[in-house]
Short mmCIF file of C-alpha atoms and ligand atoms in Angstrom, two decimals:
data_model
loop_
_atom_site.label_atom_id
_atom_site.label_comp_id
_atom_site.label_asym_id
_atom_site.label_seq_id
_atom_site.Cartn_x
_atom_site.Cartn_y
_atom_site.Cartn_z
CA MET R 1 62.48 148.58 55.46
CA ILE R 2 59.22 148.43 57.33
CA LEU R 3 56.56 145.75 57.03
CA THR R 4 53.17 147.36 56.59
CA HIS R 5 51.10 144.23 56.00
CA ILE R 6 51.69 140.53 56.70
CA ASP R 7 49.54 137.59 55.66
CA ILE R 8 50.29 134.12 57.05
CA ARG R 9 48.43 130.98 56.00
CA GLY R 10 48.94 127.42 57.14
CA LEU R 11 52.17 127.89 59.11
CA ARG R 12 52.33 125.77 62.32
CA ASN R 13 49.12 126.56 64.26
CA LEU R 14 48.46 129.78 62.32
CA ARG R 15 45.60 128.98 59.97
CA GLU R 16 45.07 132.51 58.75
CA VAL R 17 46.74 135.48 60.41
CA VAL R 18 46.70 138.94 58.91
CA LEU R 19 48.35 141.91 60.60
CA SER R 20 49.25 145.51 59.87
CA PRO R 21 52.14 146.17 62.22
CA ALA R 22 53.27 149.56 63.50
CA PRO R 23 56.60 150.98 62.25
CA GLY R 24 58.15 150.85 65.75
CA PHE R 25 57.59 148.31 68.51
CA ASN R 26 55.03 145.54 68.10
CA LEU R 27 54.36 143.36 71.11
CA ILE R 28 52.76 139.96 70.57
CA VAL R 29 51.32 138.53 73.78
CA GLY R 30 49.94 135.05 74.36
CA GLU R 31 50.14 131.94 76.49
CA ASN R 32 52.65 129.18 75.91
CA GLY R 33 51.88 127.43 72.64
CA ALA R 34 49.58 130.23 71.40
CA GLY R 35 51.60 130.89 68.22
CA LYS R 36 53.80 133.90 69.10
CA SER R 37 57.10 132.46 67.91
CA SER R 38 55.36 131.08 64.83
CA ILE R 39 54.50 134.65 63.77
CA LEU R 40 58.17 135.62 64.11
CA GLU R 41 59.16 132.51 62.15
CA ALA R 42 56.82 133.59 59.35
CA ILE R 43 58.47 137.03 59.18
CA HIS R 44 61.91 135.41 59.10
CA CYS R 45 60.73 133.13 56.27
CA LEU R 46 59.53 136.13 54.29
CA SER R 47 63.10 137.45 54.30
CA VAL R 48 65.23 134.33 53.82
CA GLY R 49 62.81 131.52 52.97
CA HIS R 50 63.26 129.53 56.17
CA SER R 51 62.64 129.89 59.88
CA PHE R 52 65.28 130.66 62.52
CA ARG R 53 64.21 127.38 64.19
CA THR R 54 64.33 125.09 61.18
CA ARG R 55 65.17 125.02 57.48
CA LYS R 56 62.64 122.24 56.85
CA ALA R 57 59.39 123.45 55.33
CA ARG R 58 57.51 120.33 56.40
CA GLU R 59 58.04 121.21 60.08
CA LEU R 60 56.42 124.59 59.46
CA ILE R 61 53.50 123.46 57.32
CA SER R 62 50.37 123.08 59.46
CA ARG R 63 49.59 119.46 60.17
CA GLY R 64 47.20 118.12 57.56
CA GLN R 65 48.06 120.84 55.01
CA ASP R 66 50.22 120.60 51.88
CA GLU R 67 51.78 124.05 51.97
CA PHE R 68 52.13 127.33 53.79
CA THR R 69 51.72 130.70 52.10
CA LEU R 70 53.16 134.02 53.22
CA ALA R 71 52.75 137.47 51.72
CA CYS R 72 53.82 140.92 52.78
CA GLN R 73 53.84 144.52 51.80
CA MET R 74 56.86 146.57 52.80
CA TYR R 75 57.76 150.21 52.66
CA ASP R 76 61.22 151.57 52.00
CA ALA R 77 61.40 155.12 53.35
CA SER R 78 64.82 155.73 51.75
CA THR R 79 63.35 155.32 48.25
CA ASP R 80 59.68 156.02 49.12
CA GLN R 81 58.78 152.72 47.44
CA THR R 82 56.38 149.97 48.39
CA HIS R 83 57.25 146.36 47.53
CA ARG R 84 55.19 143.21 47.72
CA SER R 85 56.59 139.74 48.12
CA GLY R 86 55.18 136.29 48.59
CA LEU R 87 56.41 132.82 49.33
CA ARG R 88 54.77 129.42 49.20
CA ARG R 89 56.53 126.24 50.31
CA HIS R 90 55.08 122.82 49.63
CA ARG R 91 55.43 119.53 51.47
CA ASP R 92 57.14 118.01 48.38
CA GLY R 93 59.99 120.52 48.82
CA SER R 94 59.05 122.92 46.02
CA THR R 95 58.94 126.68 46.59
CA GLU R 96 57.24 129.54 44.75
CA LEU R 97 58.55 133.07 45.15
CA ARG R 98 57.20 136.39 43.97
CA LEU R 99 58.49 139.92 44.16
CA ASN R 100 56.32 142.79 42.95
CA TYR R 101 53.97 140.40 41.10
CA GLU R 102 56.80 138.66 39.24
CA GLU R 103 58.00 135.14 39.80
CA ILE R 104 61.61 134.97 41.00
CA ARG R 105 63.90 131.95 41.29
CA SER R 106 66.04 132.95 44.25
CA ILE R 107 64.96 134.72 47.42
CA SER R 108 68.13 136.84 47.59
CA PRO R 109 66.54 139.99 46.03
CA VAL R 110 63.92 139.87 48.80
CA THR R 111 66.56 139.25 51.46
CA GLN R 112 68.44 142.27 50.20
CA LEU R 113 65.35 144.45 50.43
CA LEU R 114 64.19 143.07 53.76
CA PRO R 115 66.99 142.40 56.25
CA VAL R 116 65.54 140.56 59.23
CA LYS R 117 67.44 139.82 62.41
CA ALA R 118 66.15 137.25 64.87
CA LEU R 119 67.18 137.39 68.54
CA THR R 120 65.96 134.15 70.03
CA PRO R 121 66.28 132.33 73.35
CA ASP R 122 69.10 130.17 72.00
CA SER R 123 71.09 133.07 70.56
CA HIS R 124 73.83 132.63 73.18
CA GLY R 125 74.77 129.59 71.05
CA LEU R 126 76.68 132.21 69.05
CA ILE R 127 79.28 132.12 71.82
CA GLN R 128 78.80 128.59 73.16
CA ASP R 129 78.48 126.53 69.97
CA GLY R 130 80.83 125.75 67.09
CA PRO R 131 82.16 128.16 64.43
CA ALA R 132 79.37 127.64 61.86
CA GLY R 133 76.97 129.97 63.70
CA ARG R 134 79.65 132.65 63.97
CA ARG R 135 80.41 132.41 60.24
CA GLN R 136 76.70 132.79 59.59
CA PHE R 137 76.65 135.82 61.89
CA ILE R 138 79.50 137.52 60.02
CA ASP R 139 78.00 136.59 56.65
CA TRP R 140 74.60 138.10 57.58
CA GLY R 141 76.29 141.45 58.12
CA THR R 142 78.68 141.22 55.18
CA PHE R 143 75.89 140.17 52.80
CA HIS R 144 73.85 143.26 53.69
CA VAL R 145 76.64 145.84 53.49
CA GLU R 146 78.95 144.53 50.77
CA HIS R 147 77.46 144.24 47.29
CA GLY R 148 80.09 141.86 45.92
CA PHE R 149 79.76 139.40 48.79
CA PHE R 150 76.84 137.32 47.52
CA GLU R 151 78.32 136.80 44.06
CA ALA R 152 81.69 135.71 45.53
CA TRP R 153 79.88 133.45 48.01
CA LYS R 154 77.86 131.76 45.23
CA ILE R 155 80.98 131.14 43.10
CA TYR R 156 82.87 129.83 46.12
CA ARG R 157 80.05 127.46 47.23
CA ARG R 158 79.70 126.04 43.71
CA ALA R 159 83.44 125.49 43.22
CA LEU R 160 83.78 124.00 46.73
CA SER R 161 80.97 121.57 46.14
CA GLN R 162 82.49 120.46 42.81
CA ARG R 163 85.96 120.07 44.30
CA ASN R 164 84.59 118.05 47.21
CA GLN R 165 82.71 115.82 44.78
CA SER R 166 85.97 115.22 42.87
CA LEU R 167 87.68 114.30 46.14
CA LYS R 168 84.89 111.85 46.98
CA ASP R 169 85.10 110.33 43.50
CA ALA R 170 88.90 109.97 43.91
CA VAL R 171 89.57 111.44 40.44
CA PRO R 172 93.17 112.42 39.41
CA ASP R 173 94.87 115.41 41.09
CA SER R 174 94.62 117.54 37.96
CA GLU R 175 90.83 117.28 38.04
CA VAL R 176 90.59 118.12 41.75
CA CYS R 177 92.91 121.09 41.33
CA SER R 178 91.04 122.40 38.29
CA TRP R 179 88.70 124.09 40.80
CA ASP R 180 91.50 125.76 42.76
CA ASP R 181 91.73 128.99 40.74
CA GLN R 182 88.04 129.76 41.18
CA LEU R 183 88.10 128.71 44.83
CA ALA R 184 91.18 130.78 45.59
CA SER R 185 89.93 133.88 43.84
CA ALA R 186 86.36 133.87 45.26
CA GLY R 187 87.63 132.62 48.64
CA SER R 188 90.21 135.42 48.98
CA GLN R 189 87.53 137.94 48.12
CA LEU R 190 85.20 136.52 50.78
CA ASP R 191 88.06 136.61 53.24
CA SER R 192 88.80 140.27 52.67
CA TYR R 193 85.09 141.24 52.83
CA ARG R 194 84.72 139.41 56.12
CA ARG R 195 87.91 140.92 57.57
CA GLU R 196 86.89 144.43 56.67
CA TYR R 197 83.42 143.87 58.10
CA THR R 198 84.80 142.41 61.36
CA ALA R 199 87.04 145.44 61.83
CA SER R 200 84.09 147.83 61.42
CA LEU R 201 81.96 145.71 63.74
CA GLN R 202 84.68 145.74 66.40
CA ASN R 203 84.47 149.51 66.73
CA VAL R 204 80.69 149.59 66.91
CA VAL R 205 80.37 146.76 69.43
CA SER R 206 82.98 148.31 71.73
CA ASP R 207 81.05 151.59 71.76
CA LEU R 208 77.77 149.79 72.34
CA LEU R 209 79.10 147.81 75.29
CA LYS R 210 80.35 151.04 76.80
CA ALA R 211 76.93 152.64 76.29
CA MET R 212 75.36 149.60 77.95
CA ASP R 213 77.67 149.96 81.01
CA SER R 214 79.28 146.61 80.36
CA VAL R 215 82.08 145.58 82.71
CA PHE R 216 84.01 143.69 80.02
CA HIS R 217 85.63 144.52 76.68
CA VAL R 218 85.26 142.42 73.59
CA GLU R 219 87.85 141.61 70.95
CA LEU R 220 86.81 140.06 67.66
CA ASN R 221 89.48 138.03 66.00
CA TYR R 222 88.77 136.71 62.50
CA ARG R 223 90.71 133.65 61.34
CA SER R 224 90.68 132.88 57.65
CA GLY R 225 90.44 129.10 57.67
CA TRP R 226 93.96 128.51 56.37
CA THR R 227 97.53 129.14 57.60
CA ASP R 228 98.25 132.80 58.37
CA GLY R 229 100.60 134.62 56.01
CA ILE R 230 100.12 132.48 52.88
CA GLU R 231 97.77 132.84 49.93
CA LEU R 232 94.68 130.61 49.71
CA SER R 233 95.94 129.21 46.38
CA ASP R 234 99.14 128.00 48.12
CA ALA R 235 97.17 126.66 51.06
CA LEU R 236 95.01 124.62 48.65
CA THR R 237 98.11 123.18 46.94
CA LYS R 238 99.83 122.38 50.22
CA SER R 239 96.76 120.70 51.69
CA LEU R 240 96.02 118.42 48.73
CA GLN R 241 97.20 115.21 50.44
CA ASN R 242 95.17 116.07 53.52
CA CYS R 243 92.13 116.82 51.38
CA ARG R 244 92.55 113.46 49.67
CA ARG R 245 92.78 111.69 53.04
CA PHE R 246 89.60 113.34 54.41
CA ARG R 247 87.88 113.42 50.98
CA THR R 248 86.95 117.04 51.53
CA THR R 249 88.55 120.48 51.17
CA THR R 250 90.18 121.18 54.50
CA VAL R 251 91.18 124.84 54.01
CA GLY R 252 89.29 127.97 52.97
CA PRO R 253 86.71 130.47 54.23
CA HIS R 254 84.25 127.63 54.93
CA ARG R 255 86.65 126.73 57.78
CA ALA R 256 87.00 130.29 59.06
CA GLU R 257 86.45 131.17 62.71
CA LEU R 258 85.40 134.35 64.43
CA GLN R 259 87.00 134.24 67.84
CA ILE R 260 85.08 136.24 70.42
CA ASN R 261 87.35 137.17 73.31
CA THR R 262 86.64 139.22 76.38
CA ASP R 263 89.58 140.76 78.19
CA GLY R 264 91.97 138.42 76.38
CA VAL R 265 90.11 135.17 77.16
CA LEU R 266 87.55 133.28 75.04
CA ALA R 267 84.16 134.75 76.01
CA LYS R 268 82.65 131.33 76.56
CA GLN R 269 85.31 130.52 79.18
CA LEU R 270 85.04 133.78 81.09
CA LEU R 271 81.51 135.13 81.00
CA SER R 272 78.47 134.06 82.99
CA ARG R 273 75.48 132.87 81.00
CA GLY R 274 73.69 136.19 81.51
CA GLN R 275 76.78 138.13 80.44
CA GLN R 276 77.10 135.91 77.37
CA LYS R 277 73.52 136.71 76.44
CA LEU R 278 74.12 140.42 76.87
CA LEU R 279 77.23 140.19 74.70
CA VAL R 280 75.29 138.34 72.02
CA TYR R 281 72.63 141.05 72.04
CA ALA R 282 75.35 143.70 71.82
CA LEU R 283 76.92 141.91 68.84
CA HIS R 284 73.60 141.70 67.01
CA LEU R 285 72.75 145.30 67.87
CA ALA R 286 76.17 146.33 66.54
CA GLN R 287 75.32 144.64 63.23
CA LEU R 288 72.08 146.62 63.08
CA VAL R 289 73.90 149.89 63.82
CA LEU R 290 76.48 149.15 61.14
CA LEU R 291 73.82 148.21 58.60
CA HIS R 292 72.07 151.48 59.27
CA GLN R 293 75.32 153.47 59.12
CA ILE R 294 76.45 151.95 55.84
CA THR R 295 73.21 151.44 53.91
CA ASN R 296 70.84 153.79 55.75
CA LYS R 297 68.46 150.80 55.90
CA PRO R 298 66.91 149.72 59.15
CA ALA R 299 66.42 145.95 59.56
CA VAL R 300 63.31 144.32 60.96
CA VAL R 301 64.14 142.90 64.39
CA LEU R 302 62.49 139.84 65.91
CA CYS R 303 62.92 139.40 69.67
CA ASP R 304 61.49 136.11 70.81
CA ASP R 305 60.78 136.14 74.52
CA LEU R 306 63.22 138.93 75.37
CA PRO R 307 62.00 139.49 78.96
CA SER R 308 62.90 135.92 79.93
CA GLU R 309 66.41 136.31 78.55
CA LEU R 310 67.93 139.18 80.49
CA ASP R 311 67.41 140.85 83.85
CA GLN R 312 65.19 143.91 83.94
CA GLU R 313 68.03 146.41 83.78
CA GLN R 314 69.77 144.72 80.83
CA ASN R 315 66.43 144.29 79.14
CA GLY R 316 65.86 148.05 79.42
CA ARG R 317 69.30 148.75 77.92
CA VAL R 318 68.67 146.49 74.94
CA LEU R 319 65.26 148.09 74.34
CA ALA R 320 66.78 151.59 74.59
CA GLN R 321 69.36 150.66 71.94
CA LEU R 322 66.69 149.14 69.70
CA ALA R 323 64.60 152.30 70.01
CA ARG R 324 67.59 154.41 68.92
CA LEU R 325 67.89 152.36 65.72
CA ASN R 326 64.43 153.35 64.51
CA SER R 327 63.89 149.74 63.51
CA GLN R 328 60.62 147.95 63.33
CA VAL R 329 60.68 145.47 66.20
CA PHE R 330 58.48 142.46 66.91
CA LEU R 331 58.64 141.22 70.50
CA THR R 332 56.88 138.26 72.03
CA SER R 333 55.98 137.78 75.65
CA THR R 334 53.60 135.70 77.74
CA GLU R 335 52.66 138.86 79.69
CA PRO R 336 51.81 142.37 78.50
CA GLN R 337 54.91 144.54 78.98
CA SER R 338 55.42 148.23 79.20
CA LEU R 339 58.41 149.05 77.03
CA ALA R 340 59.66 152.11 78.91
CA ASP R 341 58.77 155.27 76.96
CA ASN R 342 58.33 153.58 73.63
CA ALA R 343 55.03 153.59 71.80
CA VAL R 344 53.93 150.01 71.34
CA GLU R 345 51.34 148.33 69.18
CA MET R 346 49.94 145.34 71.05
CA PHE R 347 48.60 142.12 69.57
CA SER R 348 47.32 139.05 71.33
CA VAL R 349 47.38 135.48 70.08
CA VAL R 350 45.08 132.76 71.34
CA SER R 351 45.33 129.28 69.79
CA GLY R 352 46.75 130.60 66.53
CA GLU R 353 44.25 133.47 66.16
CA LEU R 354 45.57 137.02 66.32
CA ARG R 355 43.80 140.21 67.28
CA LYS R 356 44.88 143.77 67.90
CA GLY R 357 45.13 144.87 71.53
CA VAL R 358 45.32 142.69 74.65
N1 LIG J 1 53.47 121.83 61.93
C1 LIG J 1 52.62 122.21 62.88
N2 LIG J 1 51.28 122.16 62.66
C2 LIG J 1 50.40 122.56 63.59
N3 LIG J 1 50.77 123.03 64.80
C3 LIG J 1 52.07 123.10 65.07
C4 LIG J 1 53.08 122.70 64.14
N4 LIG J 1 54.29 122.89 64.69
C5 LIG J 1 54.08 123.38 65.92
N5 LIG J 1 52.76 123.52 66.16
C6 LIG J 1 52.07 124.04 67.35
O1 LIG J 1 51.98 125.45 67.18
C7 LIG J 1 51.78 126.05 68.45
C8 LIG J 1 52.46 127.39 68.49
O2 LIG J 1 53.85 127.26 68.75
P1 LIG J 1 54.74 128.53 69.09
O3 LIG J 1 56.11 128.03 69.27
O4 LIG J 1 54.49 129.59 68.11
O5 LIG J 1 54.13 128.97 70.51
P2 LIG J 1 54.53 130.23 71.42
O6 LIG J 1 53.29 131.09 71.55
O7 LIG J 1 55.74 130.87 70.93
O8 LIG J 1 54.76 129.50 72.82
P3 LIG J 1 55.89 129.73 73.96
O9 LIG J 1 55.38 130.84 74.84
O10 LIG J 1 55.89 128.43 74.67
O11 LIG J 1 57.18 130.04 73.31
C9 LIG J 1 52.22 125.03 69.48
O12 LIG J 1 51.08 124.55 70.17
C10 LIG J 1 52.84 123.92 68.64
O13 LIG J 1 52.62 122.65 69.21
MG1 LIG J 2 57.67 130.92 71.67
#
């Protein structure tokens, strides 16, 4: 999918920004605080409804305003179709969504059409921080390549929330366990989708690291979130007393972990910060490659402040890989950059106002 037109109103310091980006690389240049990252946040919101920096609409709404409004036009070369979508989020928490002039209740049909991947200065948190970010990482990829994933995920989340509420309310065992069948069936499905996806990703990321002349190898090790070798239904039964004690469900895919090892050791223990960042880029790039391989759909890629993240050589390697993907890429920088041999559309932002060229 390629964004052909973007309209941003009332988001952070962007009062009214309209742009028609190029299909390839788009470089957004501006001083600190000009509004570069805010433009990327708007594009991320168009896909999933929230920014990569915050889920809270009120942080994004321009001070003094009651809402922000985003609209875009996108072109899908695989079907030769143009789609239009729009999103408005209000300070009171309400949201309005539209896809092709019709109101929709959930953003997931837009997310499916418009996969957006954000590579941001804190992306090395994928390796450094807790498992939640790694589950999100795996789920981003699985959602976009496996049709059944979202349905299983919705059923699982609903059943989990009900079961946890029963545990909090200290209702009888039979009531708590009445959710176990649904949880076990949707949870096992999620588990197998994630496992299959991790195995495919492993191959792609290994090849990518080789192509990027990396000195280390990566091993991805997916752990289900319950004891190895038993069914989730048995794990739920066995853990009931524990669940009662902690008043929450202690086993299941919501407790899964994606271990990222390099040469047999946890990546966060072995790699330098720069190496960790490179690995994170390689992992995200691998997801983009896999998405393209499986669905023939390129994602929109947002690179916030890439030049400050990696050294020049690594930077060049990441850009070369991005160029091979044929993705539409939005990069921000405080300085104009030449992006090797790639054609680049340049935009400059000054105090929330955007214009073409620098
Ligand atoms: N809710 C808001 N309303 C109005 N302005 C805001 C709001 N939230 C943030 N800002 C301001 O928006 C401006 C743009 O921020 P943004 O993060 O997009 O800058 P940037 O160009 O990416 O800068 P940097 O180079 O430092 O990363 C900043 O001056 C920030 O203080
Ligand atoms: Mg920024």
